[in-house]
Coordinates of C-alpha atoms in Angstrom, one line a residue:
M613 CA 105.9 -53.3 66.1
T614 CA 105.0 -56.5 68.2
L615 CA 102.7 -56.8 70.7
S616 CA 103.3 -58.5 73.7
R617 CA 99.4 -59.8 74.1
F618 CA 97.8 -59.2 70.6
Y619 CA 94.1 -58.7 70.6
P620 CA 92.5 -60.9 67.6
L621 CA 91.3 -57.6 65.8
G622 CA 93.4 -55.0 63.7
T623 CA 96.5 -55.1 63.0
P624 CA 99.5 -55.0 65.3
G625 CA 100.8 -51.2 65.7
Q626 CA 97.9 -49.9 63.9
P627 CA 94.8 -47.9 65.3
W628 CA 91.6 -49.4 64.5
G629 CA 89.2 -48.1 61.6
P630 CA 85.3 -48.1 61.2
A631 CA 85.7 -51.8 59.7
E632 CA 87.8 -52.7 63.3
V633 CA 85.3 -51.1 65.4
Q634 CA 82.2 -53.1 63.6
Q635 CA 83.9 -56.2 63.8
W636 CA 84.3 -55.6 67.4
R637 CA 80.8 -54.4 67.8
A638 CA 79.8 -58.4 66.0
R639 CA 81.4 -60.0 69.0
Q640 CA 79.5 -58.4 71.7
V641 CA 76.7 -60.7 73.1
R642 CA 73.9 -59.7 74.9
Q643 CA 73.9 -61.4 78.0
R644 CA 71.3 -60.1 80.4
S645 CA 68.5 -57.4 80.6
Y646 CA 68.9 -53.9 81.6
A647 CA 65.1 -53.6 81.4
D648 CA 64.6 -56.5 83.9
D649 CA 67.5 -55.6 86.1
V650 CA 67.4 -52.4 86.1
L651 CA 64.5 -50.6 85.0
A652 CA 62.2 -52.4 86.8
A653 CA 64.1 -52.5 90.0
I654 CA 63.8 -48.5 89.1
E655 CA 59.8 -49.1 88.8
L656 CA 59.4 -50.3 92.5
L657 CA 61.4 -47.2 93.7
R658 CA 58.6 -44.6 92.2
N659 CA 56.8 -43.9 95.9
Q660 CA 60.6 -43.4 97.4
W661 CA 62.3 -41.3 94.5
D662 CA 61.0 -38.6 91.9
V663 CA 62.2 -40.9 88.9
E664 CA 63.2 -39.2 85.9
C665 CA 64.1 -40.4 82.2
Y666 CA 67.6 -37.8 81.5
G667 CA 68.0 -39.2 78.0
E668 CA 68.0 -42.1 75.5
V669 CA 70.8 -43.6 74.3
V670 CA 70.2 -44.7 70.5
Y671 CA 72.5 -47.2 68.6
A672 CA 71.7 -48.6 64.9
D673 CA 73.9 -50.9 62.8
A674 CA 73.0 -51.9 59.6
A675 CA 73.3 -55.6 60.7
L676 CA 72.3 -55.6 64.2
G677 CA 69.4 -53.1 63.9
E678 CA 68.5 -50.7 66.8
E679 CA 68.5 -50.8 70.2
R680 CA 67.3 -47.9 72.5
F681 CA 67.8 -47.2 76.2
P682 CA 66.0 -45.1 78.4
L683 CA 68.6 -43.5 80.8
M684 CA 67.1 -43.4 84.6
A685 CA 67.9 -41.2 87.5
L686 CA 66.4 -40.9 90.9
R687 CA 66.0 -37.6 92.8
S688 CA 65.0 -37.3 96.6
L689 CA 61.4 -36.5 97.4
S690 CA 62.7 -34.3 99.8
W691 CA 64.9 -32.3 97.7
S692 CA 66.0 -28.9 99.6
S693 CA 68.3 -25.8 98.5
A694 CA 69.4 -25.9 102.1
L695 CA 70.7 -29.4 101.9
P696 CA 74.3 -31.0 100.6
T697 CA 73.4 -32.4 97.8
V698 CA 75.1 -35.8 96.6
L699 CA 75.6 -37.3 93.2
V700 CA 76.0 -41.2 93.4
T701 CA 76.5 -43.1 89.7
G702 CA 77.2 -46.7 88.7
G703 CA 77.2 -48.6 85.8
V704 CA 79.6 -45.6 83.9
H705 CA 81.8 -49.1 83.0
G706 CA 78.6 -51.4 82.3
Y707 CA 80.4 -54.4 82.9
E708 CA 81.3 -53.6 86.5
T709 CA 77.6 -55.4 88.3
S710 CA 77.9 -54.6 92.0
G711 CA 78.1 -50.4 90.8
V712 CA 75.3 -50.8 89.3
H713 CA 73.4 -52.8 92.1
G714 CA 75.4 -51.4 94.8
A715 CA 73.4 -48.0 93.6
L716 CA 70.0 -49.8 93.3
R717 CA 70.5 -51.4 96.5
F718 CA 71.4 -48.1 98.5
A719 CA 68.4 -46.5 96.8
A720 CA 66.1 -49.0 97.9
D721 CA 67.0 -50.1 101.1
H722 CA 69.3 -47.4 102.8
A723 CA 68.8 -44.1 101.2
A724 CA 65.4 -43.5 103.6
A725 CA 67.8 -43.0 106.6
F726 CA 69.5 -39.9 105.2
A727 CA 65.9 -38.1 104.1
G728 CA 66.2 -34.3 105.2
R729 CA 69.6 -34.5 105.7
V730 CA 71.0 -34.5 102.0
N731 CA 69.8 -34.1 98.4
L732 CA 70.6 -37.3 96.3
L733 CA 70.9 -37.7 92.9
V734 CA 71.6 -41.2 91.8
A735 CA 72.2 -42.7 88.4
P736 CA 72.5 -46.7 89.2
C737 CA 73.1 -47.8 85.1
V738 CA 74.9 -44.9 83.0
S739 CA 76.0 -47.2 80.2
P740 CA 73.2 -49.8 79.6
W741 CA 74.5 -51.2 76.4
A742 CA 77.3 -52.1 78.1
Y743 CA 75.5 -53.6 80.9
E744 CA 74.0 -56.0 78.9
R745 CA 76.9 -57.2 77.1
I746 CA 79.4 -57.1 80.4
Q747 CA 81.3 -55.0 78.5
R748 CA 83.6 -51.8 79.6
W749 CA 83.2 -49.7 76.4
N750 CA 80.0 -48.5 74.3
F751 CA 78.6 -49.5 71.2
D752 CA 81.3 -47.4 69.2
A753 CA 84.6 -49.0 71.4
L754 CA 84.7 -46.1 73.4
D755 CA 85.3 -45.6 77.0
P756 CA 82.3 -43.7 78.7
N757 CA 85.0 -43.1 81.7
R758 CA 87.4 -41.1 79.4
S759 CA 84.9 -39.4 77.6
F760 CA 83.1 -36.9 80.0
R761 CA 84.1 -33.6 78.3
A762 CA 82.9 -30.6 76.1
D763 CA 81.5 -32.3 73.0
S764 CA 81.7 -35.4 74.6
P765 CA 81.7 -38.4 71.4
A766 CA 79.7 -40.9 74.1
Q767 CA 76.0 -40.5 74.4
E768 CA 75.7 -41.9 78.0
S769 CA 78.6 -39.3 78.8
A770 CA 76.7 -36.5 77.0
A771 CA 73.6 -37.6 78.8
L772 CA 74.8 -37.4 81.9
M773 CA 76.6 -34.3 82.0
R774 CA 73.5 -32.4 80.9
L775 CA 71.4 -34.1 83.9
V776 CA 74.0 -32.5 86.3
A777 CA 74.5 -29.0 84.3
P778 CA 71.6 -27.6 86.0
L779 CA 73.0 -28.6 89.7
L780 CA 76.4 -27.4 89.1
G781 CA 77.5 -25.3 92.0
Q782 CA 75.2 -27.3 94.0
F783 CA 77.0 -30.7 95.1
A784 CA 78.9 -31.4 97.8
A785 CA 80.1 -34.4 97.3
H786 CA 80.1 -37.2 94.2
I787 CA 80.4 -41.1 94.5
D788 CA 81.1 -43.2 91.5
L789 CA 80.9 -46.9 92.0
H790 CA 83.3 -49.0 89.8
E791 CA 85.2 -52.3 89.9
T792 CA 88.3 -53.7 88.6
T793 CA 88.1 -57.1 87.6
D794 CA 90.2 -59.7 86.3
T795 CA 89.2 -59.1 82.7
D796 CA 90.6 -55.6 82.7
E797 CA 93.8 -57.4 82.2
S798 CA 92.6 -60.3 80.0
E799 CA 90.5 -58.8 77.5
Y800 CA 90.1 -54.4 78.4
R801 CA 93.8 -53.6 78.3
P802 CA 94.7 -55.6 75.6
A803 CA 91.3 -54.4 73.5
V804 CA 92.5 -50.5 74.3
A805 CA 96.3 -51.6 73.0
A806 CA 95.0 -52.8 69.8
R807 CA 92.2 -50.3 68.9
D808 CA 95.0 -47.6 70.1
G809 CA 97.8 -49.2 68.1
K810 CA 100.0 -49.6 71.3
A811 CA 101.5 -52.0 72.9
F812 CA 100.2 -54.1 75.6
E813 CA 101.8 -53.7 78.8
P814 CA 100.8 -55.8 81.5
C815 CA 99.6 -54.7 84.9
V816 CA 98.8 -56.4 88.3
I817 CA 94.7 -56.4 89.2
P818 CA 94.7 -55.4 92.8
D819 CA 93.1 -58.2 95.6
G820 CA 90.9 -56.3 97.2
F821 CA 88.9 -52.7 97.0
Y822 CA 90.4 -49.7 96.7
L823 CA 89.9 -45.6 95.9
V824 CA 90.7 -43.1 93.4
D825 CA 91.1 -39.5 94.8
D826 CA 91.5 -36.7 92.4
T827 CA 95.0 -35.1 92.2
A828 CA 93.8 -31.7 91.7
N829 CA 91.5 -32.1 94.4
P830 CA 92.5 -34.3 96.9
Q831 CA 90.4 -35.0 100.3
P832 CA 92.6 -37.3 102.3
A833 CA 90.0 -37.5 105.0
F834 CA 87.0 -38.5 102.8
Q835 CA 89.0 -41.4 101.3
Q836 CA 89.6 -42.4 104.7
A837 CA 85.9 -42.6 106.0
I838 CA 85.0 -44.6 103.2
L839 CA 87.8 -47.0 103.7
R840 CA 86.8 -47.4 107.3
A841 CA 83.1 -48.4 106.2
V842 CA 84.3 -51.0 103.7
E843 CA 86.9 -52.5 105.7
Q844 CA 83.9 -53.6 107.7
V845 CA 82.4 -55.7 104.4
T846 CA 85.3 -56.8 102.7
H847 CA 89.1 -56.3 102.6
I848 CA 91.5 -53.7 101.4
A849 CA 93.6 -54.0 98.8
P850 CA 97.5 -54.4 99.9
A851 CA 100.2 -52.3 97.7
D852 CA 101.7 -54.5 95.0
A853 CA 105.9 -54.8 94.5
E854 CA 106.4 -52.0 93.4
G855 CA 104.5 -50.2 96.4
G856 CA 101.3 -48.8 94.3
L857 CA 97.8 -50.0 93.0
I858 CA 97.4 -50.8 89.2
G859 CA 100.6 -49.0 88.5
T860 CA 100.0 -45.8 90.3
P861 CA 101.4 -44.9 93.4
L862 CA 99.7 -45.1 96.3
E863 CA 98.3 -41.4 98.3
A864 CA 97.8 -43.9 101.7
P865 CA 96.8 -47.5 102.1
G866 CA 93.9 -48.3 99.7
V867 CA 94.3 -44.9 97.8
I868 CA 95.4 -44.0 94.7
A869 CA 94.5 -40.5 92.7
Y870 CA 94.2 -39.4 89.2
D871 CA 93.9 -36.3 86.9
V872 CA 90.1 -36.6 87.3
K873 CA 89.3 -33.9 85.0
G874 CA 92.3 -34.8 82.4
W875 CA 91.4 -37.8 81.9
G876 CA 87.8 -36.8 81.5
L877 CA 86.6 -39.3 84.5
C878 CA 83.0 -39.2 85.7
T879 CA 83.9 -37.7 89.1
G880 CA 85.5 -34.9 87.1
I881 CA 81.9 -33.3 86.4
T882 CA 79.9 -31.7 89.1
G883 CA 82.8 -29.6 90.6
A884 CA 82.0 -31.6 94.2
R885 CA 84.4 -30.7 96.8
Y886 CA 84.2 -34.4 97.9
T887 CA 84.5 -36.9 95.2
S888 CA 85.9 -40.8 95.0
I889 CA 85.7 -43.7 92.9
T890 CA 85.1 -47.0 94.3
E891 CA 87.1 -50.0 93.0
V892 CA 85.6 -53.4 94.0
Y893 CA 87.4 -56.4 93.1
P894 CA 84.5 -59.4 92.4
D895 CA 87.6 -61.6 91.3
S896 CA 89.2 -62.1 95.0
P897 CA 88.8 -65.3 96.4
R898 CA 88.1 -63.5 99.4
A899 CA 84.7 -61.5 98.2
N900 CA 81.6 -62.8 96.6
P901 CA 78.6 -60.9 94.9
E902 CA 77.1 -59.9 97.7
Q903 CA 80.0 -58.6 99.4
C904 CA 81.1 -56.5 96.7
I905 CA 77.4 -54.9 96.3
A906 CA 77.6 -54.1 100.5
A907 CA 80.9 -53.0 99.6
Q908 CA 79.4 -50.5 97.3
V909 CA 76.6 -49.5 99.8
A910 CA 78.7 -49.0 102.8
A911 CA 81.3 -46.7 100.8
V912 CA 77.9 -44.6 99.9
G913 CA 76.9 -44.2 103.0
A914 CA 80.2 -43.5 104.8
A915 CA 80.5 -41.0 102.1
L916 CA 76.7 -39.5 103.1
D917 CA 77.8 -39.3 106.7
F918 CA 81.2 -37.4 106.1
V919 CA 79.2 -34.6 103.7
I920 CA 76.5 -34.4 106.5
A921 CA 78.9 -34.0 109.3
S922 CA 81.2 -31.6 107.5
S923 CA 78.1 -29.6 106.7

């Protein structure tokens, strides 16, 4: 099999084995600090939130040594069983920077406005090893956002599911903060094809913000409420030449839908009525890093406003 774009690891047409995963891992370079960027920011929020460590990611490699990352969550101080509960997640893909910093920005500067009206559980950086490497996959070359399922092979996904488990049945909404970047096409998708022994099929990266709904539980009014808020901050992605986005038909302008549970996506873990995956495009010439963070904050705020109005 000849791949249209061959990733520089492995053999075309053959799935990776342990040797190729090790080669891939050795190529990943630590570029930023989870402790400095995330844990330090969380420490500053201890007077505003109940801060908890919900697990630890531990990775060991004979050549690279051992690394440990505490997984941190923020829980509303004014938690009440009478209030709707909302989960906010960021950094399920560690390289999607505005998701992490959008969750932290919301927790620091905007969550207080919702105190006493909604219970908030925020996991701002689900995949810290990948955050430091600016990588989509975890240490084991697994995508955490395809691994939210029973007996998950991804430590990050399994830990978040354990955090959520005692609250199942209580969630009104879950918003998961993501980005679609140019490296999805230049790095991630070619790597997936190589890892799985498949041909790489090019795709067009959307220029702008869009949302992912759930095919099994579509909530169009919820998605539109988020889009209305975000379009005040950054532009919404127009449809591509085929009338869709990222190879998927539109449900509405700026909205596509996936089978979130079938794909093992994060928004399938709570059983919430209202779920949405945000997708910011940080590489657009019409956006900048601050706009991307602001768009994530606006999306969370709009989601909460909708839930409160619907309760």
